Coordinates of C-alpha atoms in Angstrom, one line a residue:
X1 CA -3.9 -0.4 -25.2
X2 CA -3.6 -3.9 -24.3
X3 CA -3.6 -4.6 -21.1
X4 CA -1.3 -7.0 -19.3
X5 CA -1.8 -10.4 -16.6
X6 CA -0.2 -11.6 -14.1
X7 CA 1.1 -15.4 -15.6
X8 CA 2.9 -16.8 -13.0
X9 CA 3.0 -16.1 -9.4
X10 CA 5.8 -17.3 -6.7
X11 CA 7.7 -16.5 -3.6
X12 CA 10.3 -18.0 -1.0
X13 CA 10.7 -17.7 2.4
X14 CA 13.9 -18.6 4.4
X15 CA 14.1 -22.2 6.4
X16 CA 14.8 -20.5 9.6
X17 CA 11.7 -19.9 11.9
X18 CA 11.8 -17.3 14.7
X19 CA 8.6 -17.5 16.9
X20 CA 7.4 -15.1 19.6
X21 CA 8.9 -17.4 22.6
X22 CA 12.1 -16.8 20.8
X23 CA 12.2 -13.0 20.7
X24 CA 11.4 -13.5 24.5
X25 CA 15.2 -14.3 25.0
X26 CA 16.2 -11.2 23.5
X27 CA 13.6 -8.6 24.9
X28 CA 11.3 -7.7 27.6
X29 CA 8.3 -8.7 26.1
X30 CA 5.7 -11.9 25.3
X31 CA 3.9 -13.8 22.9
X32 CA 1.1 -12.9 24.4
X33 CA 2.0 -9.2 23.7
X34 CA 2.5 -9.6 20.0
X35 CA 0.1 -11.7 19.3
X36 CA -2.7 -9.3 20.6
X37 CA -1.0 -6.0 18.8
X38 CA 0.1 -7.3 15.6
X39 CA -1.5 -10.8 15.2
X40 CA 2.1 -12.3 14.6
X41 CA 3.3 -15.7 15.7
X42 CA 6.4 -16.2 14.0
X43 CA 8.3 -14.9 11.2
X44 CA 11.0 -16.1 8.9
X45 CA 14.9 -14.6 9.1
X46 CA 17.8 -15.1 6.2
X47 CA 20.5 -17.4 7.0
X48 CA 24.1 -15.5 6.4
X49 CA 25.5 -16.8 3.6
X50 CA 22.2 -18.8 1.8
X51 CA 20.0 -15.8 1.7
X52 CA 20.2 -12.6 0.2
X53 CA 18.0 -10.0 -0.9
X54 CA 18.5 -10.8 -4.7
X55 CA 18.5 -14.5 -4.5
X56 CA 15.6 -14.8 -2.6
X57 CA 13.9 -12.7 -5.3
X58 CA 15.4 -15.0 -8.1
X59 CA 14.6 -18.1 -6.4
X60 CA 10.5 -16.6 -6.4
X61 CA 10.9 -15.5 -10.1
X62 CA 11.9 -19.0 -11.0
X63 CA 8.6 -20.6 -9.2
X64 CA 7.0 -17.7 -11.2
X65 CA 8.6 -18.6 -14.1
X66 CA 7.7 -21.6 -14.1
X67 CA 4.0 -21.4 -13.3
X68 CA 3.9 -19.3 -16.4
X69 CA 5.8 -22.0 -18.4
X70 CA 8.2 -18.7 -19.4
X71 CA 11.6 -19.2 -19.2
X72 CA 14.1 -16.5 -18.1
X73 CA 15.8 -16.4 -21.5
X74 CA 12.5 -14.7 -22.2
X75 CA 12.4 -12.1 -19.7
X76 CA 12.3 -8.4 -21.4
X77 CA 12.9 -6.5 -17.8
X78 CA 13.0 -6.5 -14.4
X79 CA 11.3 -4.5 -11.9
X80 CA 12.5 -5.4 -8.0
X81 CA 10.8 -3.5 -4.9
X82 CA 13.2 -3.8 -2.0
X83 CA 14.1 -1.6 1.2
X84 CA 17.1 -3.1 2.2
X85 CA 19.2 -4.3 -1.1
X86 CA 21.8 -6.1 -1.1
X87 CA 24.3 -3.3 -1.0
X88 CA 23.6 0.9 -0.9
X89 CA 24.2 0.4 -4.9
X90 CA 24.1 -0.9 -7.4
X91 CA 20.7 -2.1 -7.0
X92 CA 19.6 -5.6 -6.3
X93 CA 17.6 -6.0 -9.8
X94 CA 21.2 -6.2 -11.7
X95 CA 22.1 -8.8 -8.9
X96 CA 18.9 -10.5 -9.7
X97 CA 20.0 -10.0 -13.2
X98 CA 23.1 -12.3 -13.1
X99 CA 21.7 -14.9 -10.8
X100 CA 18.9 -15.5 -13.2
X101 CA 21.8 -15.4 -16.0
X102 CA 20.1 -12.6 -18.3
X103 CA 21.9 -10.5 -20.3
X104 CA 21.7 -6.5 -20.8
X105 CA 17.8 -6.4 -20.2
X106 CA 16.6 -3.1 -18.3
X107 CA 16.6 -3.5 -14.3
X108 CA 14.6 -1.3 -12.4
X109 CA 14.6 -0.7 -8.6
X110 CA 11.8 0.8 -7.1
X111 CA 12.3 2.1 -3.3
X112 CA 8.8 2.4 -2.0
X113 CA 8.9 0.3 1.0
X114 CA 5.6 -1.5 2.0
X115 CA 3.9 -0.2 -1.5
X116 CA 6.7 -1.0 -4.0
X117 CA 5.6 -4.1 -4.7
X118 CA 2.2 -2.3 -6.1
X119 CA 4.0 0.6 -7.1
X120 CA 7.0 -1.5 -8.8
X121 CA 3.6 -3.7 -10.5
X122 CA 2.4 -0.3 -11.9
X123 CA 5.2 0.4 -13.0
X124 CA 5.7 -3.2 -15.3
X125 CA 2.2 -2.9 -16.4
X126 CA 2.9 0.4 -18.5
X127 CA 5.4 -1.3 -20.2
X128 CA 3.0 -4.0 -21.3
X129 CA 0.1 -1.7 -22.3
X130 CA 2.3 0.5 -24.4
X131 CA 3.7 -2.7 -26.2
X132 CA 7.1 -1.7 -25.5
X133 CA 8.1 -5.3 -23.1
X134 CA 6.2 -8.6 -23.1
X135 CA 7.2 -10.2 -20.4
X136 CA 8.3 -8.6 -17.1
X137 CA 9.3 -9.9 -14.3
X138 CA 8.5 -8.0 -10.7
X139 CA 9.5 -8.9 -7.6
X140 CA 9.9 -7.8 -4.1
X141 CA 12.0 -8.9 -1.7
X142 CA 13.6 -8.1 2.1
X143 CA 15.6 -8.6 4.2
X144 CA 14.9 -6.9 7.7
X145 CA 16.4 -8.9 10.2
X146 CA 19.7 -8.1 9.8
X147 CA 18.6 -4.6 10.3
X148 CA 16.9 -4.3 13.7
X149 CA 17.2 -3.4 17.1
X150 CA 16.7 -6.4 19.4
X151 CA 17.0 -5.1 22.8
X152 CA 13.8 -4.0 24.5
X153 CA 14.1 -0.4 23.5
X154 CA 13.3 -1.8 20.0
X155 CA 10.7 -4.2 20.6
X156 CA 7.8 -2.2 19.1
X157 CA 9.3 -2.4 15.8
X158 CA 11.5 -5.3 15.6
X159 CA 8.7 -7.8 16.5
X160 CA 6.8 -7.1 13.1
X161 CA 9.1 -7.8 10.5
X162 CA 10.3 -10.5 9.0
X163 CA 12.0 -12.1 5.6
X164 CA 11.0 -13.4 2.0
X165 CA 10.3 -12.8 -1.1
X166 CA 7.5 -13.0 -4.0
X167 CA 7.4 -12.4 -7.7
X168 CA 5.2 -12.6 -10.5
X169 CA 5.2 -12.7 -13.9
X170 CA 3.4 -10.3 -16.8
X171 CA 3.0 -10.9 -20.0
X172 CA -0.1 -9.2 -22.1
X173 CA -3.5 -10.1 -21.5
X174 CA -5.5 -12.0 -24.1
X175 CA -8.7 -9.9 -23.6
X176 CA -8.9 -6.4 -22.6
X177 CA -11.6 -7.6 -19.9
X178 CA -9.2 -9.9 -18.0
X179 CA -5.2 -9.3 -16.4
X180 CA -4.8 -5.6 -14.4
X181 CA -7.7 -3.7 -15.3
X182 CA -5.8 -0.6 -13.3
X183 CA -3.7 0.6 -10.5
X184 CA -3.8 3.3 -8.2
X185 CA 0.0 5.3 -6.9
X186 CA 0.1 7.8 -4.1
X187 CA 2.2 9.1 -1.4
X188 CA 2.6 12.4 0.7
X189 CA 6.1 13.1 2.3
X190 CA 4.8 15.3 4.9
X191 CA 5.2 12.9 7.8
X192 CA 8.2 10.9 6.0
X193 CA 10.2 10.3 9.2
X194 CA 7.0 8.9 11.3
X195 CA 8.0 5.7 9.6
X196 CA 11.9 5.6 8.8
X197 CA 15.4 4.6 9.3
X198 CA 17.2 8.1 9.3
X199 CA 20.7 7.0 9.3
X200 CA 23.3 6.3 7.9
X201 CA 22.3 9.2 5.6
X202 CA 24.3 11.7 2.9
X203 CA 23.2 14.8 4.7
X204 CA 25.7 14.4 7.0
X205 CA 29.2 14.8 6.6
X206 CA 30.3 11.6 8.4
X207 CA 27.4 8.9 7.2
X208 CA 27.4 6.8 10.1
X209 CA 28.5 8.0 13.1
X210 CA 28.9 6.4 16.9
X211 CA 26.3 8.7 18.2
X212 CA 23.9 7.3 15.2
X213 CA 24.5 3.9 16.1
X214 CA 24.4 4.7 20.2
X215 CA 21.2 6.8 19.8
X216 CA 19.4 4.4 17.5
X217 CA 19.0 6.2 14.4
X218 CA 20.1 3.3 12.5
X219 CA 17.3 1.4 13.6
X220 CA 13.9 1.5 12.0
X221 CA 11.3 4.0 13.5
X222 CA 8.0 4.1 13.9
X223 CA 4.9 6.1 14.9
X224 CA 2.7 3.3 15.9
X225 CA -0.8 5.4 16.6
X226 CA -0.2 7.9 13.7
X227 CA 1.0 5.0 10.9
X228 CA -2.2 2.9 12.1
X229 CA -4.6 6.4 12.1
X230 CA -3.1 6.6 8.4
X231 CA -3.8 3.1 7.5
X232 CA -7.2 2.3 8.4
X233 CA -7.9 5.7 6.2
X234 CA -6.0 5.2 2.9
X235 CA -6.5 1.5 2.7
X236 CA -10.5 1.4 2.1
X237 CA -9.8 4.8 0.1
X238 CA -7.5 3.2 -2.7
X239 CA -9.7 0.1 -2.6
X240 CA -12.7 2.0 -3.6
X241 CA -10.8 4.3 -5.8
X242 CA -9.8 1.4 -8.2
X243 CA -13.5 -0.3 -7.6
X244 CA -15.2 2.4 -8.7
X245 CA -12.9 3.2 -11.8
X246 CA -13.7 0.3 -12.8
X247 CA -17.8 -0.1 -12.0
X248 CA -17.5 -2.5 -9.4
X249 CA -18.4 -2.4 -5.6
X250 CA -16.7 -4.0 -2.4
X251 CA -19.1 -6.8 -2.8
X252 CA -17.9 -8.0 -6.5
X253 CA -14.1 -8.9 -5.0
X254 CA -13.6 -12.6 -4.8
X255 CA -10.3 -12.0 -2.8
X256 CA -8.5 -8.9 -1.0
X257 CA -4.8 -9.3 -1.0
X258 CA -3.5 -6.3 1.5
X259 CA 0.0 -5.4 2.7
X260 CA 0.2 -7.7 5.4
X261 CA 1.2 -5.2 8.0
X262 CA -0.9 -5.6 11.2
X263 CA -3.6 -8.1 11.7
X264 CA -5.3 -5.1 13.4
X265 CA -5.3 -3.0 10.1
X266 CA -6.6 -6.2 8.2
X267 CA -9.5 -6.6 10.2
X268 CA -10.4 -3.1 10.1
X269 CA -10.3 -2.9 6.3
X270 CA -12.5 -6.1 6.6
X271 CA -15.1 -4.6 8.5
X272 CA -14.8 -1.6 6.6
X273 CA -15.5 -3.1 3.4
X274 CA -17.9 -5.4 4.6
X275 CA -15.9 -8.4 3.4
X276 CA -16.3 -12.0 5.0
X277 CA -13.3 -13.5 6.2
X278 CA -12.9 -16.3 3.1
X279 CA -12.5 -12.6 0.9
X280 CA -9.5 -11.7 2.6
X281 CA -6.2 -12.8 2.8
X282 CA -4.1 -12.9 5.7
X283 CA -0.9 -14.9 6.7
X284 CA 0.7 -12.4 8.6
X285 CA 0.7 -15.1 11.6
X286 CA 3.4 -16.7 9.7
X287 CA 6.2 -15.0 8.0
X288 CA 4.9 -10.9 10.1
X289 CA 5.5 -7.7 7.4
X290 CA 7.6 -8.4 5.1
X291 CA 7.3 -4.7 3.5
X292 CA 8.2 -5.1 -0.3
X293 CA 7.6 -8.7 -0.2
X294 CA 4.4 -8.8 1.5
X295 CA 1.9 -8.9 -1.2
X296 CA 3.4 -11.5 -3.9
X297 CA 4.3 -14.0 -0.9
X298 CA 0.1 -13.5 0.4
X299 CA -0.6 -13.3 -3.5
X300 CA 1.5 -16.6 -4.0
X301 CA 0.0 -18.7 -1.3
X302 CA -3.3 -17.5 -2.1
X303 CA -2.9 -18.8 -5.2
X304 CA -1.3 -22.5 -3.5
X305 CA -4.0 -22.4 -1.8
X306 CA -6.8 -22.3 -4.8
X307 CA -8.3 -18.9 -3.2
X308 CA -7.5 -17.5 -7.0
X309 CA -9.4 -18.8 -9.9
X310 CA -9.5 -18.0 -13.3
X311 CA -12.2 -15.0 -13.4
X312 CA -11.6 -14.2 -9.8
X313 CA -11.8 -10.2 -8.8
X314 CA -8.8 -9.6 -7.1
X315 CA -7.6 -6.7 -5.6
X316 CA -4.0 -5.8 -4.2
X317 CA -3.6 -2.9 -1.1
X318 CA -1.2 -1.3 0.5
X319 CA -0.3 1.6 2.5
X320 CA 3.3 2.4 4.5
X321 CA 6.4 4.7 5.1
X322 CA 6.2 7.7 2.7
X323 CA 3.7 7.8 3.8
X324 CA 2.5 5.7 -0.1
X325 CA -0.3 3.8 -0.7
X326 CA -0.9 1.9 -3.6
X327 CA -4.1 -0.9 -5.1
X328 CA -4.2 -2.7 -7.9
X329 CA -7.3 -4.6 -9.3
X330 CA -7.4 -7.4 -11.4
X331 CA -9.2 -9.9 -13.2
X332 CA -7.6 -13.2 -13.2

């Protein structure tokens, strides 16, 4: 089987800059607060009516695009990672589909939260390696803000997240020894609601309800201590899990590119795998966890950045609400 590269790499962010002093208006906390739990300074929110969860993912796939000197008549399928589309359905690949002006190709959500991007990147490379699509397009892309709870009973949660969105492009590999040498999918549901939004929901007979909204439910929830406990364990795991099926040790990556979900978690899996700063990327200071979107915007900036070089090791992480947890490693 052939296997297939990543040929073009891009993302977007909104223009509209929310820092820590400005969630001080809204909530009891501080900068100094978030900066020492999550390592976030400010973050990035849509503007209403110029941002939505499909644009921004078309506006990345045509950087990507164009990296990869591909254009979008030559797209054979979408795959978009999201949490919060554009509406409950249909999903916001189709949307994606008619911004980019394609025509009847396949379009594929994938609903995995802060691993779909990996997940939804698995996903596009089978299609490569079985020859079946040459060029796929992935993306993943959120928007959170609209979403979340911004009085002080939701501070926990709603000072992490943020907006954007990345893509990249795949198209086969050349050589069998270069492009995504494997990926790595898993997940256990048994603590799915640690890390959820619960509501509105079909197991109810009324979806949304006063007392949902009153009591919170509609807001997203987490399990701070447990979701962290999680992370710092299935992070290194799936790192060395596709290092070792492939005959390489922590030392051989030229670049880590994780979920960017706590700069806590980062610098444990750092220290973990014994990597030196330079190794890993991190920009979570600037745009906080943008789930979905997380990776390709880090991916994308790493590679603005010239951290990515052709040959590079580079290996993509993440672990969230599922709980999933997902790598990927490639040779660029």
């Amino acid at each position: 089987m052939r296997n297939s590269r990543i040929a073009g790499v891009g993302h977007y962010v909104p223009d509209r800059v929310v820092t820590n002093k400005d969630l001080e208006k809204l909530m009891d906390t501080s900068d100094e607060w978030i900066r020492e739990r999550t390592g976030i300074v400010e973050r990035r929110y849509f503007q209403e009516g110029v941002d939505t969860t499909s644009n921004m993912g078309a506006e990345a796939s045509r950087r990507a695009l164009a990296m990869a000197g591909v254009e979008a008549k030559d797209v054979d399928m979408i795959v978009f990672a999201t949490l919060s589309p554009d509406y409950i359905f249909p999903g916001s690949g189709v949307l994606m589909q008619r911004e980019l002006g394609l025509k009847e190709i396949p379009a594929l959500d994938v609903r995995n939260q802060c691993s779909g991007f990996i997940y939804a990147l698995s996903v596009a490379d089978q299609f490569i390696k079985t020859g079946m699509y040459n060029t796929v397009l992935v993306v993943g892309a959120e928007i959170h803000s609209s979403g979340l709870d911004f009085s002080t009973r939701g501070r926990g949660v709603s000072v992490i997240f943020g907006d954007g969105a990345g893509a990249v492009v795949l198209t086969p590999s050349e050589s069998n020894d270069k492009g995504i040498l494997s990926t790595h999918l898993h997940a256990d549901g048994e603590l799915a609601e640690e890390l959820a939004v619960t509501a509105p929901n079909s197991n109810k007979k009324d979806r949304l309800t006063h007392e949902m909204i009153d009591d919170g439910s509609i807001y997203p929830y987490m399990n701070g201590n447990l979701v962290f406990k999680h992370a710092v364990t299935r992070f290194p795991e799936v790192i060395e899990e596709a290092l070792q099926k492939n005959g390489y040790k922590p030392s051989d990556i030229d670049l880590l590119v994780p979920h960017q979900a706590n700069l806590r978690i980062t610098s444990y899996i750092q220290q973990k795998m014994g990597l030196p700063t330079e190794k890993v990327m991190s920009n979570i200071h600037k745009y906080g966890n943008t789930t979905a979107a997380s990776v390709p915007i880090a991916l994308s900036e790493a590679y603005e950045e010239g951290r990515v070089k052709e040959g590079d090791l580079v290996c993509l992480a993440a672990f969230g609400s599922g709980f999933t947890w997902a790598s990927a490693l490639i040779r660029w």
